[in-house]
CSV table of C-alpha atoms in Angstrom, one decimal:
chain,number,residue,atom,x,y,z
A,1,UNK,CA,-53.9,210.8,55.3
A,2,UNK,CA,-54.9,212.6,52.1
A,3,UNK,CA,-52.5,212.3,49.3
A,4,UNK,CA,-52.6,215.9,48.1
A,5,UNK,CA,-50.1,217.2,50.6
A,6,UNK,CA,-46.5,217.6,49.5
A,7,UNK,CA,-45.3,218.0,53.1
A,8,UNK,CA,-46.5,216.6,56.4
A,9,UNK,CA,-46.8,218.4,59.7
A,10,UNK,CA,-43.8,216.3,60.8
A,11,UNK,CA,-41.7,217.9,58.0
A,12,UNK,CA,-42.6,221.4,59.3
A,13,UNK,CA,-41.6,220.4,62.8
A,14,UNK,CA,-38.3,219.1,61.8
A,15,UNK,CA,-37.6,222.0,59.5
A,16,UNK,CA,-38.6,224.6,62.1
A,17,UNK,CA,-36.5,222.9,64.9
A,18,UNK,CA,-33.4,222.9,62.7
A,19,UNK,CA,-34.0,226.6,61.9
A,20,UNK,CA,-34.6,227.6,65.5
A,21,UNK,CA,-31.6,225.6,66.8
A,22,UNK,CA,-29.4,227.1,64.1
A,23,UNK,CA,-30.5,230.7,65.0
A,24,UNK,CA,-30.1,230.0,68.7
A,25,UNK,CA,-26.7,228.4,68.3
A,26,UNK,CA,-25.5,231.4,66.2
A,27,UNK,CA,-26.6,234.0,68.8
A,28,UNK,CA,-25.4,231.9,71.8
A,29,UNK,CA,-21.9,231.3,70.4
A,30,UNK,CA,-21.4,234.6,68.6
A,31,UNK,CA,-22.3,237.1,71.3
A,32,UNK,CA,-20.8,240.0,69.3
A,33,UNK,CA,-23.7,239.8,66.9
A,34,UNK,CA,-25.6,241.9,69.4
A,35,UNK,CA,-22.6,244.3,69.9
A,36,UNK,CA,-24.2,247.2,68.1
A,37,UNK,CA,-27.2,247.1,70.4
A,38,UNK,CA,-25.5,246.3,73.7
A,39,UNK,CA,-23.0,248.2,75.7
A,40,UNK,CA,-19.6,246.9,74.6
A,41,UNK,CA,-17.7,244.6,76.9
A,42,UNK,CA,-14.4,245.7,75.6
A,43,UNK,CA,-14.9,249.3,76.5
A,44,UNK,CA,-15.0,248.6,80.2
A,45,UNK,CA,-11.5,247.2,80.2
A,46,UNK,CA,-10.2,250.4,78.6
A,47,UNK,CA,-12.2,252.6,81.1
A,48,UNK,CA,-10.8,250.6,84.0
A,49,UNK,CA,-7.2,250.9,82.8
A,50,UNK,CA,-7.4,254.6,81.9
A,51,UNK,CA,-9.2,255.3,85.2
A,52,UNK,CA,-6.7,253.5,87.3
A,53,UNK,CA,-3.8,255.2,85.5
A,54,UNK,CA,-5.4,258.6,86.0
A,55,UNK,CA,-5.9,258.0,89.7
A,56,UNK,CA,-2.4,256.6,90.3
A,57,UNK,CA,-0.4,258.9,88.1
A,58,UNK,CA,-2.3,262.2,88.3
A,59,UNK,CA,-5.2,262.6,90.7
A,60,UNK,CA,-3.7,261.1,93.8
A,61,UNK,CA,0.0,261.3,92.9
A,62,UNK,CA,2.4,263.5,94.8
A,63,UNK,CA,2.0,267.0,93.3
A,64,UNK,CA,5.8,267.2,92.7
A,65,UNK,CA,5.8,264.1,90.4
A,66,UNK,CA,2.3,264.4,88.9
A,67,UNK,CA,2.4,263.4,85.2
A,68,UNK,CA,5.2,260.9,85.8
A,69,UNK,CA,4.8,257.2,86.3
A,70,UNK,CA,6.2,256.8,89.7
A,71,UNK,CA,2.8,255.7,91.1
A,72,UNK,CA,3.7,257.2,94.4
A,73,UNK,CA,0.5,258.6,96.1
A,74,UNK,CA,0.4,261.6,98.2
A,75,UNK,CA,-0.7,260.8,101.7
A,76,UNK,CA,-2.5,264.2,102.2
A,77,UNK,CA,-4.3,264.1,98.8
A,78,UNK,CA,-5.3,260.4,99.1
A,79,UNK,CA,-6.7,261.0,102.6
A,80,UNK,CA,-8.6,264.1,101.5
A,81,UNK,CA,-9.9,262.3,98.5
A,82,UNK,CA,-11.4,259.4,100.5
A,83,UNK,CA,-12.7,261.4,103.5
A,84,UNK,CA,-14.8,263.7,101.3
A,85,UNK,CA,-12.9,266.9,101.6
A,86,UNK,CA,-14.1,269.8,99.3
A,87,UNK,CA,-11.9,269.9,96.1
A,88,UNK,CA,-11.1,273.6,96.4
A,89,UNK,CA,-9.9,273.2,100.0
A,90,UNK,CA,-7.8,270.2,99.1
A,91,UNK,CA,-6.2,272.1,96.2
A,92,UNK,CA,-5.4,275.0,98.4
A,93,UNK,CA,-4.0,273.0,101.3
A,94,UNK,CA,-2.1,270.2,99.6
A,95,UNK,CA,-1.9,271.2,96.0
A,96,UNK,CA,-4.0,268.1,95.0
A,97,UNK,CA,-4.8,267.5,91.4
A,98,UNK,CA,-8.3,265.9,91.8
A,99,UNK,CA,-11.4,267.9,91.0
A,100,UNK,CA,-14.1,265.7,92.6
A,101,UNK,CA,-13.6,263.5,95.6
A,102,UNK,CA,-14.5,259.8,96.2
A,103,UNK,CA,-18.2,260.6,96.6
A,104,UNK,CA,-18.3,261.5,92.9
A,105,UNK,CA,-16.0,259.1,91.2
A,106,UNK,CA,-17.8,259.4,87.9
A,107,UNK,CA,-17.0,263.1,87.7
A,108,UNK,CA,-13.3,262.7,88.6
A,109,UNK,CA,-12.8,260.0,86.0
A,110,UNK,CA,-15.1,261.5,83.4
A,111,UNK,CA,-17.2,258.3,83.1
A,112,UNK,CA,-20.8,258.1,82.1
A,113,UNK,CA,-23.2,257.8,85.1
A,114,UNK,CA,-24.7,254.6,83.7
A,115,UNK,CA,-21.5,252.7,84.3
A,116,UNK,CA,-20.7,251.3,87.8
A,117,UNK,CA,-17.4,252.2,89.4
A,118,UNK,CA,-15.8,250.7,92.4
A,119,UNK,CA,-12.4,251.8,93.7
A,120,UNK,CA,-10.4,250.1,96.5
A,121,UNK,CA,-6.9,250.3,97.8
A,122,UNK,CA,-6.0,247.0,99.4
A,123,UNK,CA,-3.0,245.3,101.0
A,124,UNK,CA,-3.0,241.4,100.9
A,125,UNK,CA,-6.6,241.6,99.7
A,126,UNK,CA,-7.9,243.6,102.7
A,127,UNK,CA,-9.1,247.2,102.3
A,128,UNK,CA,-6.6,249.5,104.0
A,129,UNK,CA,-7.3,252.6,106.1
A,130,UNK,CA,-5.4,255.9,106.4
A,131,UNK,CA,-5.2,257.5,109.8
A,132,UNK,CA,-6.5,261.0,110.2
A,133,UNK,CA,-7.2,263.2,113.1
A,134,UNK,CA,-10.9,262.2,112.9
A,135,UNK,CA,-10.1,258.5,113.0
A,136,UNK,CA,-9.3,255.9,110.3
A,137,UNK,CA,-10.6,256.5,106.7
A,138,UNK,CA,-11.2,253.3,104.6
A,139,UNK,CA,-9.8,253.7,101.1
A,140,UNK,CA,-12.9,252.6,99.1
A,141,UNK,CA,-15.4,254.3,96.9
A,142,UNK,CA,-18.4,253.3,94.9
A,143,UNK,CA,-21.0,250.5,95.4
A,144,UNK,CA,-20.0,246.8,95.4
A,145,UNK,CA,-20.0,245.2,91.9
A,146,UNK,CA,-23.2,243.3,91.1
A,147,UNK,CA,-22.9,239.5,90.9
A,148,UNK,CA,-24.6,238.9,87.6
A,149,UNK,CA,-22.7,241.1,85.2
A,150,UNK,CA,-19.3,241.1,83.7
A,151,UNK,CA,-16.9,243.3,85.6
A,152,UNK,CA,-13.6,244.6,84.3
A,153,UNK,CA,-10.9,245.5,86.7
A,154,UNK,CA,-7.5,247.1,86.4
A,155,UNK,CA,-4.8,247.4,89.2
A,156,UNK,CA,-1.9,249.6,89.9
A,157,UNK,CA,0.8,249.0,92.5
A,158,UNK,CA,1.2,252.2,94.5
A,159,UNK,CA,3.0,253.4,97.6
A,160,UNK,CA,1.7,255.8,100.2
A,161,UNK,CA,4.2,257.4,102.6
A,162,UNK,CA,2.4,258.0,105.9
A,163,UNK,CA,4.6,260.7,107.6
A,164,UNK,CA,3.6,259.3,111.0
A,165,UNK,CA,4.2,255.7,110.2
A,166,UNK,CA,7.8,254.6,111.2
A,167,UNK,CA,7.7,251.7,108.8
A,168,UNK,CA,8.3,254.0,105.8
A,169,UNK,CA,6.4,253.8,102.5
A,170,UNK,CA,3.9,251.0,102.4
A,171,UNK,CA,3.0,249.1,99.2
A,172,UNK,CA,-0.7,248.9,98.2
A,173,UNK,CA,-2.8,247.7,95.3
A,174,UNK,CA,-5.2,250.2,93.8
A,175,UNK,CA,-8.0,248.5,92.0
A,176,UNK,CA,-10.7,250.1,89.8
A,177,UNK,CA,-13.7,247.9,88.8
A,178,UNK,CA,-16.0,249.0,86.0
A,179,UNK,CA,-19.2,247.4,84.9
B,1,UNK,CA,-48.0,208.9,49.8
B,2,UNK,CA,-45.0,208.9,47.5
B,3,UNK,CA,-46.8,206.5,45.1
B,4,UNK,CA,-49.6,208.8,44.0
B,5,UNK,CA,-48.8,211.7,41.8
B,6,UNK,CA,-52.1,213.5,41.8
B,7,UNK,CA,-52.2,217.1,40.6
B,8,UNK,CA,-51.4,219.3,43.6
B,9,UNK,CA,-51.9,223.0,43.4
B,10,UNK,CA,-49.7,223.7,46.5
B,11,UNK,CA,-46.5,222.0,45.5
B,12,UNK,CA,-44.9,225.1,44.2
B,13,UNK,CA,-45.7,227.1,47.3
B,14,UNK,CA,-44.0,224.5,49.5
B,15,UNK,CA,-40.9,224.5,47.3
B,16,UNK,CA,-40.7,228.3,47.6
B,17,UNK,CA,-41.0,228.1,51.4
B,18,UNK,CA,-38.2,225.6,51.4
B,19,UNK,CA,-36.0,227.9,49.4
B,20,UNK,CA,-36.8,230.9,51.5
B,21,UNK,CA,-36.0,228.9,54.7
B,22,UNK,CA,-32.7,227.7,53.2
B,23,UNK,CA,-31.9,231.2,52.1
B,24,UNK,CA,-32.6,232.6,55.6
B,25,UNK,CA,-30.4,230.0,57.2
B,26,UNK,CA,-27.5,230.5,54.8
B,27,UNK,CA,-27.6,234.3,55.0
B,28,UNK,CA,-27.8,234.0,58.8
B,29,UNK,CA,-24.7,231.9,58.9
B,30,UNK,CA,-22.8,234.1,56.4
B,31,UNK,CA,-23.8,237.2,58.5
B,32,UNK,CA,-22.6,235.5,61.6
B,33,UNK,CA,-19.2,234.6,60.2
B,34,UNK,CA,-18.7,238.1,58.7
B,35,UNK,CA,-19.8,240.0,61.7
B,36,UNK,CA,-17.2,238.6,64.0
B,37,UNK,CA,-13.5,238.1,63.7
B,38,UNK,CA,-13.2,235.6,66.5
B,39,UNK,CA,-11.7,232.3,65.5
B,40,UNK,CA,-10.0,229.7,67.7
B,41,UNK,CA,-6.7,231.3,66.6
B,42,UNK,CA,-7.6,234.9,67.4
B,43,UNK,CA,-5.8,236.5,70.2
B,44,UNK,CA,-8.2,237.0,73.1
B,45,UNK,CA,-8.6,240.4,74.7
B,46,UNK,CA,-8.7,238.8,78.1
B,47,UNK,CA,-5.3,237.3,77.6
B,48,UNK,CA,-3.9,240.6,76.5
B,49,UNK,CA,-5.4,242.3,79.5
B,50,UNK,CA,-3.8,239.8,81.9
B,51,UNK,CA,-0.4,240.4,80.1
B,52,UNK,CA,-0.9,244.2,80.3
B,53,UNK,CA,-1.7,244.0,84.0
B,54,UNK,CA,1.4,242.0,84.8
B,55,UNK,CA,3.5,244.5,82.8
B,56,UNK,CA,1.9,247.5,84.6
B,57,UNK,CA,2.4,245.8,88.0
B,58,UNK,CA,6.1,245.2,87.2
B,59,UNK,CA,6.6,248.8,86.0
B,60,UNK,CA,4.8,250.2,89.0
B,61,UNK,CA,6.8,248.0,91.3
B,62,UNK,CA,10.1,249.3,89.8
B,63,UNK,CA,8.9,253.0,89.9
B,64,UNK,CA,7.7,252.9,93.4
B,65,UNK,CA,10.6,251.0,94.9
B,66,UNK,CA,13.0,253.2,93.0
B,67,UNK,CA,11.4,256.3,94.3
B,68,UNK,CA,11.3,255.0,97.9
B,69,UNK,CA,14.9,253.7,97.8
B,70,UNK,CA,14.0,250.0,98.4
B,71,UNK,CA,15.2,249.0,95.0
B,72,UNK,CA,18.7,250.4,95.6
B,73,UNK,CA,18.7,248.8,99.1
B,74,UNK,CA,17.8,245.4,97.4
B,75,UNK,CA,20.8,245.8,95.0
B,76,UNK,CA,23.1,246.5,98.0
B,77,UNK,CA,21.7,243.5,99.9
B,78,UNK,CA,24.6,241.4,98.6
B,79,UNK,CA,27.4,239.8,100.6
B,80,UNK,CA,30.2,237.4,99.7
B,81,UNK,CA,29.2,236.5,96.2
B,82,UNK,CA,25.4,236.1,96.7
B,83,UNK,CA,22.3,238.0,97.7
B,84,UNK,CA,21.9,237.8,101.4
B,85,UNK,CA,19.7,234.8,102.4
B,86,UNK,CA,19.8,233.1,99.0
B,87,UNK,CA,19.8,229.3,99.5
B,88,UNK,CA,22.1,228.4,96.7
B,89,UNK,CA,23.7,230.2,93.8
B,90,UNK,CA,23.7,234.0,93.6
B,91,UNK,CA,20.0,234.8,93.7
B,92,UNK,CA,16.7,233.6,95.2
B,93,UNK,CA,14.8,230.7,93.7
B,94,UNK,CA,11.4,232.0,94.9
B,95,UNK,CA,10.0,235.0,96.9
B,96,UNK,CA,12.9,236.7,98.7
B,97,UNK,CA,13.1,236.3,102.5
B,98,UNK,CA,11.1,238.7,104.7
B,99,UNK,CA,14.3,240.7,105.6
B,100,UNK,CA,14.7,241.6,101.9
B,101,UNK,CA,13.7,245.2,101.0
B,102,UNK,CA,11.5,244.1,98.1
B,103,UNK,CA,9.7,241.3,100.0
B,104,UNK,CA,6.5,243.3,100.7
B,105,UNK,CA,6.2,245.0,97.3
B,106,UNK,CA,6.8,241.7,95.4
B,107,UNK,CA,4.2,239.9,97.6
B,108,UNK,CA,1.7,242.6,96.9
B,109,UNK,CA,2.3,242.7,93.2
B,110,UNK,CA,2.9,239.1,92.3
B,111,UNK,CA,3.0,236.7,95.2
B,112,UNK,CA,-0.7,236.9,96.1
B,113,UNK,CA,-1.7,236.5,92.5
B,114,UNK,CA,0.2,233.4,91.5
B,115,UNK,CA,2.3,235.3,89.0
B,116,UNK,CA,5.9,234.0,88.5
B,117,UNK,CA,8.7,236.5,87.9
B,118,UNK,CA,12.4,236.8,87.3
B,119,UNK,CA,14.5,239.7,88.3
B,120,UNK,CA,17.8,240.2,86.5
B,121,UNK,CA,20.4,242.9,87.0
B,122,UNK,CA,22.6,244.0,84.1
B,123,UNK,CA,25.8,245.9,84.7
B,124,UNK,CA,28.7,247.1,82.5
B,125,UNK,CA,31.8,245.1,82.4
B,126,UNK,CA,35.3,245.5,81.0
B,127,UNK,CA,35.1,249.3,80.9
B,128,UNK,CA,31.6,249.3,79.3
B,129,UNK,CA,32.5,247.0,76.4
B,130,UNK,CA,30.5,244.1,77.7
B,131,UNK,CA,27.3,243.6,79.8
B,132,UNK,CA,27.3,241.2,82.7
B,133,UNK,CA,24.2,240.0,84.4
B,134,UNK,CA,23.3,238.5,87.8
B,135,UNK,CA,20.0,236.9,88.7
B,136,UNK,CA,18.3,238.3,91.8
B,137,UNK,CA,15.2,236.1,91.6
B,138,UNK,CA,15.0,233.1,89.2
B,139,UNK,CA,11.6,231.3,89.1
B,140,UNK,CA,12.3,229.5,85.8
B,141,UNK,CA,11.8,230.2,82.2
B,142,UNK,CA,9.2,232.8,81.2
B,143,UNK,CA,6.4,231.8,78.9
B,144,UNK,CA,5.7,233.4,75.5
B,145,UNK,CA,3.1,235.7,77.2
B,146,UNK,CA,5.6,237.2,79.7
B,147,UNK,CA,5.7,241.0,80.2
B,148,UNK,CA,8.8,242.9,81.1
B,149,UNK,CA,9.7,246.2,82.7
B,150,UNK,CA,13.0,247.7,83.5
B,151,UNK,CA,14.6,250.7,85.2
B,152,UNK,CA,18.2,252.0,85.6
B,153,UNK,CA,19.6,252.6,89.0
B,154,UNK,CA,22.8,254.4,89.8
B,155,UNK,CA,25.0,253.1,92.6
B,156,UNK,CA,27.4,255.5,94.2
B,157,UNK,CA,30.8,255.0,95.7
B,158,UNK,CA,29.8,255.8,99.3
B,159,UNK,CA,26.8,253.4,99.2
B,160,UNK,CA,27.0,250.7,101.8
B,161,UNK,CA,26.3,247.0,101.0
B,162,UNK,CA,26.3,243.7,102.9
B,163,UNK,CA,23.9,242.0,105.3
B,164,UNK,CA,24.4,244.8,107.9
B,165,UNK,CA,25.6,247.5,105.5
B,166,UNK,CA,29.1,246.9,106.8
B,167,UNK,CA,31.0,247.4,103.5
B,168,UNK,CA,31.5,250.6,101.5
B,169,UNK,CA,31.1,250.0,97.7
B,170,UNK,CA,34.1,252.0,96.4
B,171,UNK,CA,36.6,250.5,98.8
B,172,UNK,CA,35.3,247.0,99.5
B,173,UNK,CA,33.2,246.3,96.4
B,174,UNK,CA,35.6,244.4,94.2
B,175,UNK,CA,37.4,242.7,97.2
B,176,UNK,CA,34.2,241.5,99.0
B,177,UNK,CA,32.8,239.8,95.9
B,178,UNK,CA,30.2,242.5,94.9
B,179,UNK,CA,28.7,241.4,91.6
B,180,UNK,CA,29.6,244.6,89.7
B,181,UNK,CA,33.0,246.2,89.3
B,182,UNK,CA,33.4,250.0,89.2
B,183,UNK,CA,32.3,251.2,85.7
B,184,UNK,CA,35.1,253.7,85.4
B,185,UNK,CA,38.3,254.1,87.4
B,186,UNK,CA,38.0,253.4,91.1
B,187,UNK,CA,34.3,254.4,91.3
B,188,UNK,CA,34.6,256.8,94.2
B,189,UNK,CA,31.8,259.1,93.1
B,190,UNK,CA,29.6,257.1,90.7
B,191,UNK,CA,30.3,253.4,91.1
B,192,UNK,CA,28.2,252.0,88.3
B,193,UNK,CA,24.8,252.2,86.7
B,194,UNK,CA,22.8,248.9,86.6
B,195,UNK,CA,19.6,248.0,84.8
B,196,UNK,CA,17.0,246.0,86.8
B,197,UNK,CA,14.6,244.0,84.7
B,198,UNK,CA,11.5,242.2,85.9
B,199,UNK,CA,10.0,239.5,83.7
B,200,UNK,CA,6.5,238.4,84.9
B,201,UNK,CA,4.2,235.8,83.6
B,202,UNK,CA,1.1,233.9,84.6
B,203,UNK,CA,1.8,230.5,86.0
């Protein structure tokens, strides 16, 4: 080996590996470094909470108590929301507060189209149905959440009083997932 | 190689490279620690979210059952010094039995999610000078991250209580061991106003 070299190739290898490992470690363990360039994770939690609150307290709530926090859903409005009734017809018939039905959840909640939304109303983990004259309507909207991404969810405990159900108001869980 | 000290025209460049690399590393680390406020002691947003969700569920549960009348029915499901079906003591040690008006809502809100909860009922005593309390559900001591929600419920003199609604509050209440006494006088119209408080926490 010639003696006029201050550093050997080995030195460069060691130095480079230390540098790369340090950079990799920093970015792996401090994910918020990329925050300005990526869609914020924290925002989806807020979107989920606000969306669920809007649905439970205003959009689907009994018109008489809209704006309150009773989380009591109107049977007519909820049914119309999930079976795709025209907003104007629903507002005329049942005084419903929503302006876009389950087919266009983004418009109703004022959420950017790039975000994914999934709304379900469940009881004991199973998606529940409401009975209408055209058969049962499953209370779900939006595509299933993807497996690979981080999904935020917010839940509300709601009741729906089916006038034809002798058991009285049933308790359900309204869950909104955002990704 | 360390023995020879021949004149080397690249030594200074290598030293500069080393300084540059060191500077890059240090600035990188400083930037990393400045750009984030997360330390092992920072509160996590996910924990806060779980707490919020328990609190919202408790508040929703109280609002919906208060609106549907189940909450009042649960307060009147009391006979001979204890809530109906309680194994020992005044209240339930776990999820109330299926006959209890709050069984289904509580199962939906907390039971399926492994969230523990206490339900306490506060009522005026001694003509409003003191506050008494009775435990409807006692699942133990809440953790530091517990969330609470409460609502006030009015009980009227003609409300019926007992396992089969066999007693009338204003006439049988004090005699049949109902937990609260009339707030004022004989309680014929308004018997008393109680506060129901749910404390929920992640197990």
